[in-house]
CSV table of C-alpha atoms and ligand atoms in Angstrom, one decimal:
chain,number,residue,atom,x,y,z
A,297,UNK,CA,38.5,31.1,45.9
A,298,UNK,CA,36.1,32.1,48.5
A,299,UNK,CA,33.2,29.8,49.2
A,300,UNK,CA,29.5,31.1,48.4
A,301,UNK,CA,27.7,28.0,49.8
A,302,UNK,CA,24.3,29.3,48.8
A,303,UNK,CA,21.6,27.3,50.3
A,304,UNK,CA,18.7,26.0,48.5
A,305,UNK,CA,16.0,24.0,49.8
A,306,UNK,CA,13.7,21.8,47.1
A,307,UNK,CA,9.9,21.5,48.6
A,308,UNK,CA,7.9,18.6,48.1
A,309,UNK,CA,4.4,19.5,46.1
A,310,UNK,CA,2.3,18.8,49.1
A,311,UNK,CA,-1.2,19.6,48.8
A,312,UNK,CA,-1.4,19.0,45.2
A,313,UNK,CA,-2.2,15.6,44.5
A,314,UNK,CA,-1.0,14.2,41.2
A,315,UNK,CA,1.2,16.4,41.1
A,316,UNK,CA,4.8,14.9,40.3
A,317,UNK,CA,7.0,17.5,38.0
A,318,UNK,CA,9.8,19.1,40.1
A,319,UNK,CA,11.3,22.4,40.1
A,320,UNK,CA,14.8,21.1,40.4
A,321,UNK,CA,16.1,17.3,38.2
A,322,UNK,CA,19.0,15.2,39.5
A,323,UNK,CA,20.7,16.9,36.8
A,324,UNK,CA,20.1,20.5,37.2
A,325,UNK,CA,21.0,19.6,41.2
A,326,UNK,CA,24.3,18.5,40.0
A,327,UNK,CA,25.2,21.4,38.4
A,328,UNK,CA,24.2,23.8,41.3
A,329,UNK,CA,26.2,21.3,43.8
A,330,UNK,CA,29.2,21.7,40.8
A,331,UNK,CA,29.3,25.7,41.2
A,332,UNK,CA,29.0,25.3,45.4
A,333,UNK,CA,25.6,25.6,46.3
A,334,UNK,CA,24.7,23.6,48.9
A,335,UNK,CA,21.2,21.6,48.3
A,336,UNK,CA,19.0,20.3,50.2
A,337,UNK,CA,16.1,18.2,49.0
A,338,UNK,CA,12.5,17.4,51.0
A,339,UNK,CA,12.1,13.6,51.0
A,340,UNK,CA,9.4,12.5,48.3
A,341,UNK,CA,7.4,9.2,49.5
A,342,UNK,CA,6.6,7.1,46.5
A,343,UNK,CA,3.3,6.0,48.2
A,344,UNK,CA,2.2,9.5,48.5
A,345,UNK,CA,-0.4,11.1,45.7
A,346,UNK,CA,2.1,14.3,44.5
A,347,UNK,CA,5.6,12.4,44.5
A,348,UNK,CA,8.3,13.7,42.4
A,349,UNK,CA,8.5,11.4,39.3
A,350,UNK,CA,12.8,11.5,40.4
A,351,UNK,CA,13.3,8.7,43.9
A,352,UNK,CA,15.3,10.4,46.2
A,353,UNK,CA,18.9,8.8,45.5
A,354,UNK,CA,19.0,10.0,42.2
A,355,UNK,CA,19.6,13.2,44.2
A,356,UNK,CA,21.6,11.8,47.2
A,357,UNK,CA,23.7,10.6,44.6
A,358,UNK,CA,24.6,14.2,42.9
A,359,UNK,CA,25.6,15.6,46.5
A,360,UNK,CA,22.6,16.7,47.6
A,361,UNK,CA,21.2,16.6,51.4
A,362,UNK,CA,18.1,14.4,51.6
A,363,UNK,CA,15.9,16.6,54.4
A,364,UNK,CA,12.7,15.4,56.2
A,365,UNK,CA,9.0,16.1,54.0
A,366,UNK,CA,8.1,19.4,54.7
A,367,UNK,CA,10.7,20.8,56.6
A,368,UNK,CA,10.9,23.8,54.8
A,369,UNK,CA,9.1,26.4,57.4
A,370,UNK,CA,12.5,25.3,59.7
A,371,UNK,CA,15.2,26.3,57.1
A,372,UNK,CA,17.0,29.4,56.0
A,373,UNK,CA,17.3,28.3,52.6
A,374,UNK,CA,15.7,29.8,50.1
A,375,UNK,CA,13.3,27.3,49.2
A,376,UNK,CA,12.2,26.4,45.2
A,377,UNK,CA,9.3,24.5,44.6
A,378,UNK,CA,6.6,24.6,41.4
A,379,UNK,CA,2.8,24.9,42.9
A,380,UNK,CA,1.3,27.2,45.1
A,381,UNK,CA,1.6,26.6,49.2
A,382,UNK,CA,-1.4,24.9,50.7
A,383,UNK,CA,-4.3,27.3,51.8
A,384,UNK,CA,-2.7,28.5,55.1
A,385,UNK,CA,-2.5,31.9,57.0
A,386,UNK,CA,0.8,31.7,58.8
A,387,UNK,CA,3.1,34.6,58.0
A,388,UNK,CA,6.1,33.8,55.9
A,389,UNK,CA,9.7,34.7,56.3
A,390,UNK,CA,11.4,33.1,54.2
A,391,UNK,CA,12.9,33.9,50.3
A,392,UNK,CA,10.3,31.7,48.1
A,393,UNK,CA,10.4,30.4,44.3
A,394,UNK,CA,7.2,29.5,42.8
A,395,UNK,CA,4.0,29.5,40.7
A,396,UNK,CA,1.8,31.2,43.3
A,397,UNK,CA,-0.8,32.4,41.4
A,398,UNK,CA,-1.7,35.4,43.0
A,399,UNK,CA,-0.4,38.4,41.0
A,400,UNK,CA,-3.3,38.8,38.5
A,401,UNK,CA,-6.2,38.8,40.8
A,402,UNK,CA,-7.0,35.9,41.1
A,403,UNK,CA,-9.7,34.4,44.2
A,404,UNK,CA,-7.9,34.8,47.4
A,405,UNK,CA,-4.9,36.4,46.2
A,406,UNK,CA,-4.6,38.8,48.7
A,407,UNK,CA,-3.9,36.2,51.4
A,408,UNK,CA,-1.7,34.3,49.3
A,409,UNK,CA,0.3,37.9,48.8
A,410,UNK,CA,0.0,39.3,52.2
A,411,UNK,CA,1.6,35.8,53.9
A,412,UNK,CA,5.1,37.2,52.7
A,413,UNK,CA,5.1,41.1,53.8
A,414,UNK,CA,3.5,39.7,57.4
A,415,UNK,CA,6.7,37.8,57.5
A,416,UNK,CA,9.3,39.7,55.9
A,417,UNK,CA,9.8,36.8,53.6
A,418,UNK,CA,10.0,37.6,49.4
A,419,UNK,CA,8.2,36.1,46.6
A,420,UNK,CA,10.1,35.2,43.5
A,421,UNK,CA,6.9,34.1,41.3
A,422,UNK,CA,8.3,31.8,38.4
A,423,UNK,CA,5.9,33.0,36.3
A,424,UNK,CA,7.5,36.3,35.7
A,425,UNK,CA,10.6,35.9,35.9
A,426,UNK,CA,12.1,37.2,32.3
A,427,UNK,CA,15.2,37.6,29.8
A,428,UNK,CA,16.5,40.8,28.7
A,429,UNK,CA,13.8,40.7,26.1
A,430,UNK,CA,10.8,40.2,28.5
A,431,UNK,CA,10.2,36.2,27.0
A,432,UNK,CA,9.8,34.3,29.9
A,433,UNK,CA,12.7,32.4,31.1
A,434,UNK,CA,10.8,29.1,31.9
A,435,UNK,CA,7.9,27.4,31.3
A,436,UNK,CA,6.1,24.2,30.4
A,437,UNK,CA,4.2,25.0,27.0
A,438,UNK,CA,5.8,23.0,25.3
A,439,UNK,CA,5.3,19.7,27.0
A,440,UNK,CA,1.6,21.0,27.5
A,441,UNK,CA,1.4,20.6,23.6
A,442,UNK,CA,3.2,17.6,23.5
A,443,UNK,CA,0.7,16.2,26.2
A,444,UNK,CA,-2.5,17.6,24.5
A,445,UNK,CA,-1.6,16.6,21.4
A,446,UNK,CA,-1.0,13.1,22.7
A,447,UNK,CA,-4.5,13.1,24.6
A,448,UNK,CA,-6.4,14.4,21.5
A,449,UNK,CA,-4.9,11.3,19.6
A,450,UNK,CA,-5.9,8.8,21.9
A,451,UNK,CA,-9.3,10.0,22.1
A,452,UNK,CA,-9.5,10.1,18.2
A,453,UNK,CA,-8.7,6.5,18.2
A,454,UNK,CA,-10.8,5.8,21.3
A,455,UNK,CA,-13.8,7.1,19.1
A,456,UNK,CA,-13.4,5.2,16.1
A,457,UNK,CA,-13.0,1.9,18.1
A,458,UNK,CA,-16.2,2.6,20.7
A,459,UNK,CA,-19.4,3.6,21.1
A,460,UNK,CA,-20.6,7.3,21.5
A,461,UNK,CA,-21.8,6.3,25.1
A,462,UNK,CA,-18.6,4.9,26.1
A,463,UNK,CA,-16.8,8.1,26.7
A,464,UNK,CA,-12.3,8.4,26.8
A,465,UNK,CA,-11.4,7.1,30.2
A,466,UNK,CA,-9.7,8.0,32.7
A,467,UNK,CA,-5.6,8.7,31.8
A,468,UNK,CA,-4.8,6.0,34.4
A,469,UNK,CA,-6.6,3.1,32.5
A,470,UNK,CA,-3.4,3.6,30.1
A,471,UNK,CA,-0.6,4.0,32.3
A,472,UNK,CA,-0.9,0.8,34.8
A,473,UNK,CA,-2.8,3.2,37.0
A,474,UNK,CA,-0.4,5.5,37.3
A,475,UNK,CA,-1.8,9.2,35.8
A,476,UNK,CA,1.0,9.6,33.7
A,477,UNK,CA,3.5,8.5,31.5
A,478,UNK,CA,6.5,7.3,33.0
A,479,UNK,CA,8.6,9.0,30.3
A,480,UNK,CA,8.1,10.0,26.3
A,481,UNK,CA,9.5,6.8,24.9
A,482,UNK,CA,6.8,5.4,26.9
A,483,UNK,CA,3.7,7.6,25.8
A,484,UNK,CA,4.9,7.6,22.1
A,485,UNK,CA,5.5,3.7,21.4
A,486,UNK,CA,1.7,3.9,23.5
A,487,UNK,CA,0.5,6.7,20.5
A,488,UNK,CA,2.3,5.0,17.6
A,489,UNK,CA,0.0,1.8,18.1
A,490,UNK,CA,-3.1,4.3,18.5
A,491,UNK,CA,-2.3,6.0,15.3
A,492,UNK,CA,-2.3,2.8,13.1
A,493,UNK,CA,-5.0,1.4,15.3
A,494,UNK,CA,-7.5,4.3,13.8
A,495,UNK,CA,-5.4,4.2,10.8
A,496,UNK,CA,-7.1,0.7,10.3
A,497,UNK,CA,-10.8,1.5,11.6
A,498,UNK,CA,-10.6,4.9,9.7
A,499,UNK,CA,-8.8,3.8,6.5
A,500,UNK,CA,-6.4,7.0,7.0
A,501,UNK,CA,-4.6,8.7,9.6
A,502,UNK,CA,-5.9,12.0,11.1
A,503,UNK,CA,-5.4,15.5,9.8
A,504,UNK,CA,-4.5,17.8,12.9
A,505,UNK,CA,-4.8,21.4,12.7
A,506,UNK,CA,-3.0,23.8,15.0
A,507,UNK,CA,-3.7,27.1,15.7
A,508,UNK,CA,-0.5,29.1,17.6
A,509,UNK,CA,1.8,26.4,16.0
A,510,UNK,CA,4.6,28.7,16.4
A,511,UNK,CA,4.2,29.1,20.1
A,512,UNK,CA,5.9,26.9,22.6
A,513,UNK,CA,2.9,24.5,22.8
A,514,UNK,CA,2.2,24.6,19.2
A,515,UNK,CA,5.9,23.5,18.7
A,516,UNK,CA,5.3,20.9,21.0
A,517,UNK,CA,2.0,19.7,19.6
A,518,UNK,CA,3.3,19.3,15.9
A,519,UNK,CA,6.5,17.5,17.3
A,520,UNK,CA,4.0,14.7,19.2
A,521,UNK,CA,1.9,13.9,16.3
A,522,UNK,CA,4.9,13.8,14.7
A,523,UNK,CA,6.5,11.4,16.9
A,524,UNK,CA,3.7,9.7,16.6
A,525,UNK,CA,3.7,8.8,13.2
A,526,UNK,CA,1.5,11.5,11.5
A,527,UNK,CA,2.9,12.5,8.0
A,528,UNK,CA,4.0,16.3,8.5
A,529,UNK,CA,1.1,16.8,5.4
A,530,UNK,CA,-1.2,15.8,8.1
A,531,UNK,CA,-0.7,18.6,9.6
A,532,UNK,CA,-2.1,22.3,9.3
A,533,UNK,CA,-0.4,24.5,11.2
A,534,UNK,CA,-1.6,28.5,11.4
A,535,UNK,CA,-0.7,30.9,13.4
A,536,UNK,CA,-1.2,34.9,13.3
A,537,UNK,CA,-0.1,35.2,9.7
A,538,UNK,CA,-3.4,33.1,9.3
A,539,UNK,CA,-5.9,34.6,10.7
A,540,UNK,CA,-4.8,38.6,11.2
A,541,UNK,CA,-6.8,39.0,8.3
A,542,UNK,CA,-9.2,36.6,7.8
A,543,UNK,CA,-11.6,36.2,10.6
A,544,UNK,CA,-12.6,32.9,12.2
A,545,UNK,CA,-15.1,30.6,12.4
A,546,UNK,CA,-13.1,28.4,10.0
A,547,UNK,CA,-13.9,25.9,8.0
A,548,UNK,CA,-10.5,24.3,7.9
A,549,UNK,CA,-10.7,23.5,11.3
A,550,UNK,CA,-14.3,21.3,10.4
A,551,UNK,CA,-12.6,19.5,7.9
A,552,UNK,CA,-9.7,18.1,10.4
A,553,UNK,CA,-10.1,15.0,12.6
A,554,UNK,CA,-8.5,16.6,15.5
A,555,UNK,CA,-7.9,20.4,16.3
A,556,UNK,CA,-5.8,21.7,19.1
A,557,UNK,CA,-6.0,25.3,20.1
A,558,UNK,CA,-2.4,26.7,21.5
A,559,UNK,CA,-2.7,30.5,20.9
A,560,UNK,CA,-1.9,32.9,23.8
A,561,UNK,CA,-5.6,34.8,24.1
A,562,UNK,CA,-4.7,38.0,24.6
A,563,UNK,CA,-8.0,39.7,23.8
A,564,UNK,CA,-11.6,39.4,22.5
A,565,UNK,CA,-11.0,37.8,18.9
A,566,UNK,CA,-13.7,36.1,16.7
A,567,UNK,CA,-14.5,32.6,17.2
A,568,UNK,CA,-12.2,29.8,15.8
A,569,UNK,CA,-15.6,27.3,15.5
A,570,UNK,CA,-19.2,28.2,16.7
A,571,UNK,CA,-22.4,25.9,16.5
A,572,UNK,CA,-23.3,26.6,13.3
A,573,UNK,CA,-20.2,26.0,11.5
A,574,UNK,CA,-20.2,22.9,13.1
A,575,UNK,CA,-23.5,21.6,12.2
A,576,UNK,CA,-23.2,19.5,9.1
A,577,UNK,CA,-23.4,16.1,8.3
A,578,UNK,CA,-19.9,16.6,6.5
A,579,UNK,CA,-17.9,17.6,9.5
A,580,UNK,CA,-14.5,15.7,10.3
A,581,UNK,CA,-13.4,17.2,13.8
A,582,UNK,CA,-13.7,14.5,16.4
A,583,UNK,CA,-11.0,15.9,19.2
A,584,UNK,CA,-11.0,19.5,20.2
A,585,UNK,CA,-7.8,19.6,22.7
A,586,UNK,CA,-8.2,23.4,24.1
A,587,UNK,CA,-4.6,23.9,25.4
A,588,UNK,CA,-4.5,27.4,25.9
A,589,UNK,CA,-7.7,26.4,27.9
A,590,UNK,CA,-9.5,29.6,28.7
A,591,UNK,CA,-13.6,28.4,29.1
A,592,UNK,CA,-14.5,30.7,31.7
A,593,UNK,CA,-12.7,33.5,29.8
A,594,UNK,CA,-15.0,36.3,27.9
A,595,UNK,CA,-12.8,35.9,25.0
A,596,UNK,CA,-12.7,32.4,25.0
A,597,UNK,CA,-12.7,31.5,20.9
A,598,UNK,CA,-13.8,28.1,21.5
A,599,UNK,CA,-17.4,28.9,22.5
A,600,UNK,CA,-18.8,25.2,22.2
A,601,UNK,CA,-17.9,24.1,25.7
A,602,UNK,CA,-17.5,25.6,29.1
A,603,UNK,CA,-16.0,23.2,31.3
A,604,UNK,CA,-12.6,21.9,32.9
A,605,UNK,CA,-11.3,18.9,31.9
A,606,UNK,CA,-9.0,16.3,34.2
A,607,UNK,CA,-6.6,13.0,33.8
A,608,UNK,CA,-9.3,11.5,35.4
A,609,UNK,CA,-12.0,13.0,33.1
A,610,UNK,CA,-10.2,13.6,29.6
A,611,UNK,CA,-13.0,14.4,27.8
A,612,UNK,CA,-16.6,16.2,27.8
A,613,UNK,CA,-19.1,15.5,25.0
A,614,UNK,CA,-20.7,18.7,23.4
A,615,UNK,CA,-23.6,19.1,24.3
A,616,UNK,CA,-25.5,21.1,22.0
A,617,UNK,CA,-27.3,18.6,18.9
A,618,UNK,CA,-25.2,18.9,16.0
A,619,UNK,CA,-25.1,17.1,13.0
A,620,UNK,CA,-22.0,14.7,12.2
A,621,UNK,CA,-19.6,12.2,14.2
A,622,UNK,CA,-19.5,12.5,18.0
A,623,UNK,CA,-17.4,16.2,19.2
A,624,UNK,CA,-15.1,15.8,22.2
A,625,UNK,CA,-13.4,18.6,23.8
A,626,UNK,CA,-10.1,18.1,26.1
A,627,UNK,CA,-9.5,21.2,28.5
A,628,UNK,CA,-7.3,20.3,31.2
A,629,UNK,CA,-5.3,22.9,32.7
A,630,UNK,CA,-2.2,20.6,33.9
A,631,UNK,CA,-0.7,18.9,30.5
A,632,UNK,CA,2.5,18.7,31.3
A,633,UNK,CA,2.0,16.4,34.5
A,634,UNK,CA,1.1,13.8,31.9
A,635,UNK,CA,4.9,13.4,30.9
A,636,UNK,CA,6.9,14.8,34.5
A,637,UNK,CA,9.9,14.0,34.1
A,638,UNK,CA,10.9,15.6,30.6
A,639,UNK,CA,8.5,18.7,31.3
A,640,UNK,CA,10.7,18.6,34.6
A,641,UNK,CA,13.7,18.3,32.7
A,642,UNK,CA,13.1,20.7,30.3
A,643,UNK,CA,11.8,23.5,32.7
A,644,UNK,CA,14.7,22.9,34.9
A,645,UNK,CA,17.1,23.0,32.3
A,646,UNK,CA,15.6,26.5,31.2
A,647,UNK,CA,15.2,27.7,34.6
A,648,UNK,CA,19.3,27.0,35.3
A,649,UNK,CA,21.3,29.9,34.3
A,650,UNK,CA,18.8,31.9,36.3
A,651,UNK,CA,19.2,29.3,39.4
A,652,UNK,CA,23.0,29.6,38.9
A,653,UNK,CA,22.7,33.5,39.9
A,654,UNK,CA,20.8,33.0,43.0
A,655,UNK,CA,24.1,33.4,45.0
A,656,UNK,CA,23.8,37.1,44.0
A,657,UNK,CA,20.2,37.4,44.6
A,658,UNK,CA,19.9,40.7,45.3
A,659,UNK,CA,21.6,42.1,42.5
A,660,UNK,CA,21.5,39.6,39.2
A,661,UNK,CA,18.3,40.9,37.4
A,662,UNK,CA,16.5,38.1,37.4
A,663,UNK,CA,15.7,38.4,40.8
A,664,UNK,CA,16.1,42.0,41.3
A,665,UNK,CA,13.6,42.2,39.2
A,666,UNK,CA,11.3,39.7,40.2
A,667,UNK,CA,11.6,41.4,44.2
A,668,UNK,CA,11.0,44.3,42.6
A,669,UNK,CA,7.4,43.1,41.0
A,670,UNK,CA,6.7,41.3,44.4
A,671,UNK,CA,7.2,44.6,46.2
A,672,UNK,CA,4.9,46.3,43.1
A,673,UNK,CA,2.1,43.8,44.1
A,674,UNK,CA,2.3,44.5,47.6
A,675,UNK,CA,2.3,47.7,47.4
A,676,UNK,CA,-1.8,47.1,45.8
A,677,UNK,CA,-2.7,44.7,48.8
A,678,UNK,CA,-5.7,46.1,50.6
A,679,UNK,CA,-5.2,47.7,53.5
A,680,UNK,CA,-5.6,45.5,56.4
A,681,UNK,CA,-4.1,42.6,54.9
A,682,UNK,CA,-0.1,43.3,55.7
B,11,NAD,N1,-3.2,23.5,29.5
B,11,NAD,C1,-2.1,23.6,30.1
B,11,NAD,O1,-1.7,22.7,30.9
B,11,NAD,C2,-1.1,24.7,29.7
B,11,NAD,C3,0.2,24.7,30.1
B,11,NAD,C4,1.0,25.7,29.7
B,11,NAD,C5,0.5,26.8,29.0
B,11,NAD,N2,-0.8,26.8,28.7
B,11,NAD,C6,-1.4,27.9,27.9
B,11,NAD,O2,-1.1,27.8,26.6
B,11,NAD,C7,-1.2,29.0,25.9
B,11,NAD,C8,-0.1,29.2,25.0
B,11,NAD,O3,1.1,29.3,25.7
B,11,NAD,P1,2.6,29.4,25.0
B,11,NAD,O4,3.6,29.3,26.1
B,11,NAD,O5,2.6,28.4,23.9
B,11,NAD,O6,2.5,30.8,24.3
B,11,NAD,P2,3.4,31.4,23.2
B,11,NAD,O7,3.3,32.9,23.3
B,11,NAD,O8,4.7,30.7,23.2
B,11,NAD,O9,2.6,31.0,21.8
B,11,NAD,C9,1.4,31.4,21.5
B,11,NAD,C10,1.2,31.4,20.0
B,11,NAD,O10,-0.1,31.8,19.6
B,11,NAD,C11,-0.1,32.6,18.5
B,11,NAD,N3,-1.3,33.4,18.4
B,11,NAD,C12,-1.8,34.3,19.3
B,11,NAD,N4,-3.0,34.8,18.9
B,11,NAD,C13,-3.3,34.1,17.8
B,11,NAD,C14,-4.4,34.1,16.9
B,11,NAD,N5,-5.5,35.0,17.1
B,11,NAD,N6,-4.4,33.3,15.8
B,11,NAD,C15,-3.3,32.5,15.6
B,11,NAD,N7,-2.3,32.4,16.4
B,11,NAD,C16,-2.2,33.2,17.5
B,11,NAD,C17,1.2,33.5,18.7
B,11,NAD,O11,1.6,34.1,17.5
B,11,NAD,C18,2.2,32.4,19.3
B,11,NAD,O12,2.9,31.8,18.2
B,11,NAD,C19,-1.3,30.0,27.1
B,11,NAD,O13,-2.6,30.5,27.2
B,11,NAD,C20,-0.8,29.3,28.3
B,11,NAD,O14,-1.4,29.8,29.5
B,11,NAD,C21,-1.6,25.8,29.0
């Protein structure tokens, strides 16, 4: 059988602190280094702010080639990692697979873009690469529900046990000052105790509503407060059948303790709360956990709050007077660092069968397609810029 000995080359996250998800597991590494690619994998300190949540000889042990930190720029791999490159101008010449964030216009796209056609190199953006059917192939919704669902508990419980002026701390005060969750086992014994914890200081567990509960994060937001020990009649789960014909703001969502917002906004759509709904001494909603998280957005349909969100700053109070319990609203755009190493393991897993055609790159669809995009954007960089 002739040898294809594709080589890939796993980047460490550098440049994005607290970042520790990876684009490639121990296990998706074995069965790349099974069907005769050849793997290498950046060295990951433990002492440094982005490790990857897997050490090193988890990989070494699969077969793959443990390679100095960021010695990508000196390979001619083609080289997978999850987050965007740090801010740099140097032209790139190298095959690259990653969320780069620079395909929908987004601040400084053009010299994110124009790096690549300076340098011959190709862009494969993770974000768009797709199945026959134009669903995405990977991505991390579902641990981002999982995650906000599991934040918006533990600031439910955090309320009924503390002041209104000691706000939800920081994630790390939970997790030995780590930032995340070791693994699920971990966060969900964690949640189960938080559940019967307000269970006793509210003399019932919470109802949760969830808007876009069919969606990947929806799924994995009713499966946490599941886990977690929610009765599934706790839970009110819409979705477009819902509210196609019966326009928000909605009192449903009032008369939950927590509601978590996982629809894919796709226009301008009536609000799913406003102030005034909200103001009344009967209200029940604690915890709004914006997953979907569009505040800057014109069609945002959460339009109480405005801000971004963090592991080191869970929470933001709403600030407009209204009547009722203490509001909280959770908006941070990275859930699925909270749990790395299943959102890793799940992405990777999903991202496989597209990873295992890499040896044809040019012509498995996939990437054909994906180049073809990359050369589509390009082609709208201002002049000047290539
Ligand atoms: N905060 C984070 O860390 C994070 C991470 C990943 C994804 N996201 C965001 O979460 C959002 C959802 O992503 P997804 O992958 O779950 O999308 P998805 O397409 O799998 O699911 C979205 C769901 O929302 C439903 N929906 C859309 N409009 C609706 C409406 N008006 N009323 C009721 N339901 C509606 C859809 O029917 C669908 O079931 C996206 O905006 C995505 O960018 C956030």
């Amino acid at each position: 059988m002739a040898a294809h000995n594709t080589l890939l080359h796993l980047r460490t996250e550098s440049g994005k602190p607290l970042e520790h998800r990876s684009a490639i597991t121990p296990s998706t590494a074995k069965a790349l280094i099974d069907d005769r690619y050849i793997l290498e994998v950046e060295k990951s300190d433990t002492e440094s702010s982005y490790h990857r949540i897997f050490a090193d000889d988890e990989f070494e042990a699969v077969g793959a080639k443990l390679v100095p930190e960021n010695s990508w720029p000196e390979s001619n791999a083609i080289i997978i990692g999850l987050k965007e490159l740090p801010e740099e101008e140097w032209p790139i010449s190298h095959r690259m697979i990653h969320f780069a964030h620079c395909y929908k216009g987004q601040s400084g796209w053009e010299k994110v873009l124009s790096r690549f056609p300076r340098g011959g190199g190709t862009l494969y953006d993770l974000e768009f690469l797709q199945d026959e059917t134009g669903r995405r192939v990977a991505a991390f919704g579902y641990h981002a529900g999982f995650a906000g669902a599991a934040v918006a508990l533990k600031a439910w419980n955090w309320q009924l046990s503390h002041s209104a002026d000691e706000p939800f701390p920081e994630i790390a005060q939970f997790t030995d000052g780590r930032g995340y969750y070791r693994n699920e086992d971990e966060l969900v014994a964690q949640l189960r105790q938080d559940v019967l914890a307000g269970e006793k200081a509210a003399g019932r567990k919470p109802r949760a509503m969830i808007m876009g509960a069919l969606g990947r994060c929806g799924r994995g937001a009713c499966d946490l407060l599941l886990k977690a020990g929610l009765p599934s009649g706790n839970l009110i789960k819409w979705d477009l059948d819902e509210t196609r014909d019966n326009p928000g703001p909605y009192q449903e969502i009032v008369d939950s303790d927590i509601f978590i917002n996982a629809i894919y906004l796709t226009e301008k759509i009536p609000p799913f709360v406003d102030f005034p709904i909200l103001d009344t001494p009967s209200r029940k909603l604690r915890v709004v956990c914006d997953v979907s998280c569009d505040p800057n957005s014109v069609n945002n349909p959460l339009p109480i709050y405005t801000d971004y969100t963090s592991f080191t700053r869970p929470t933001i109070p709403v600030k407009q007077k209204i009547e009722g319990p203490p509001l909280s609203v959770i908006s941070i755009d990275h859930l699925p660092s909270l749990l790395p190493r299943e959102a890793s393991e799940a992405f990777s897993n999903a991202l496989l069968p597209s990873l295992l055609q890499l040896k044809d790159i040019k012509t498995a669809r996939v990437w054909s397609d994906a180049e073809k995009l990359f050369r589509e954007k390009c082609g709208s960089l201002p002049n000047g810029t290539t």
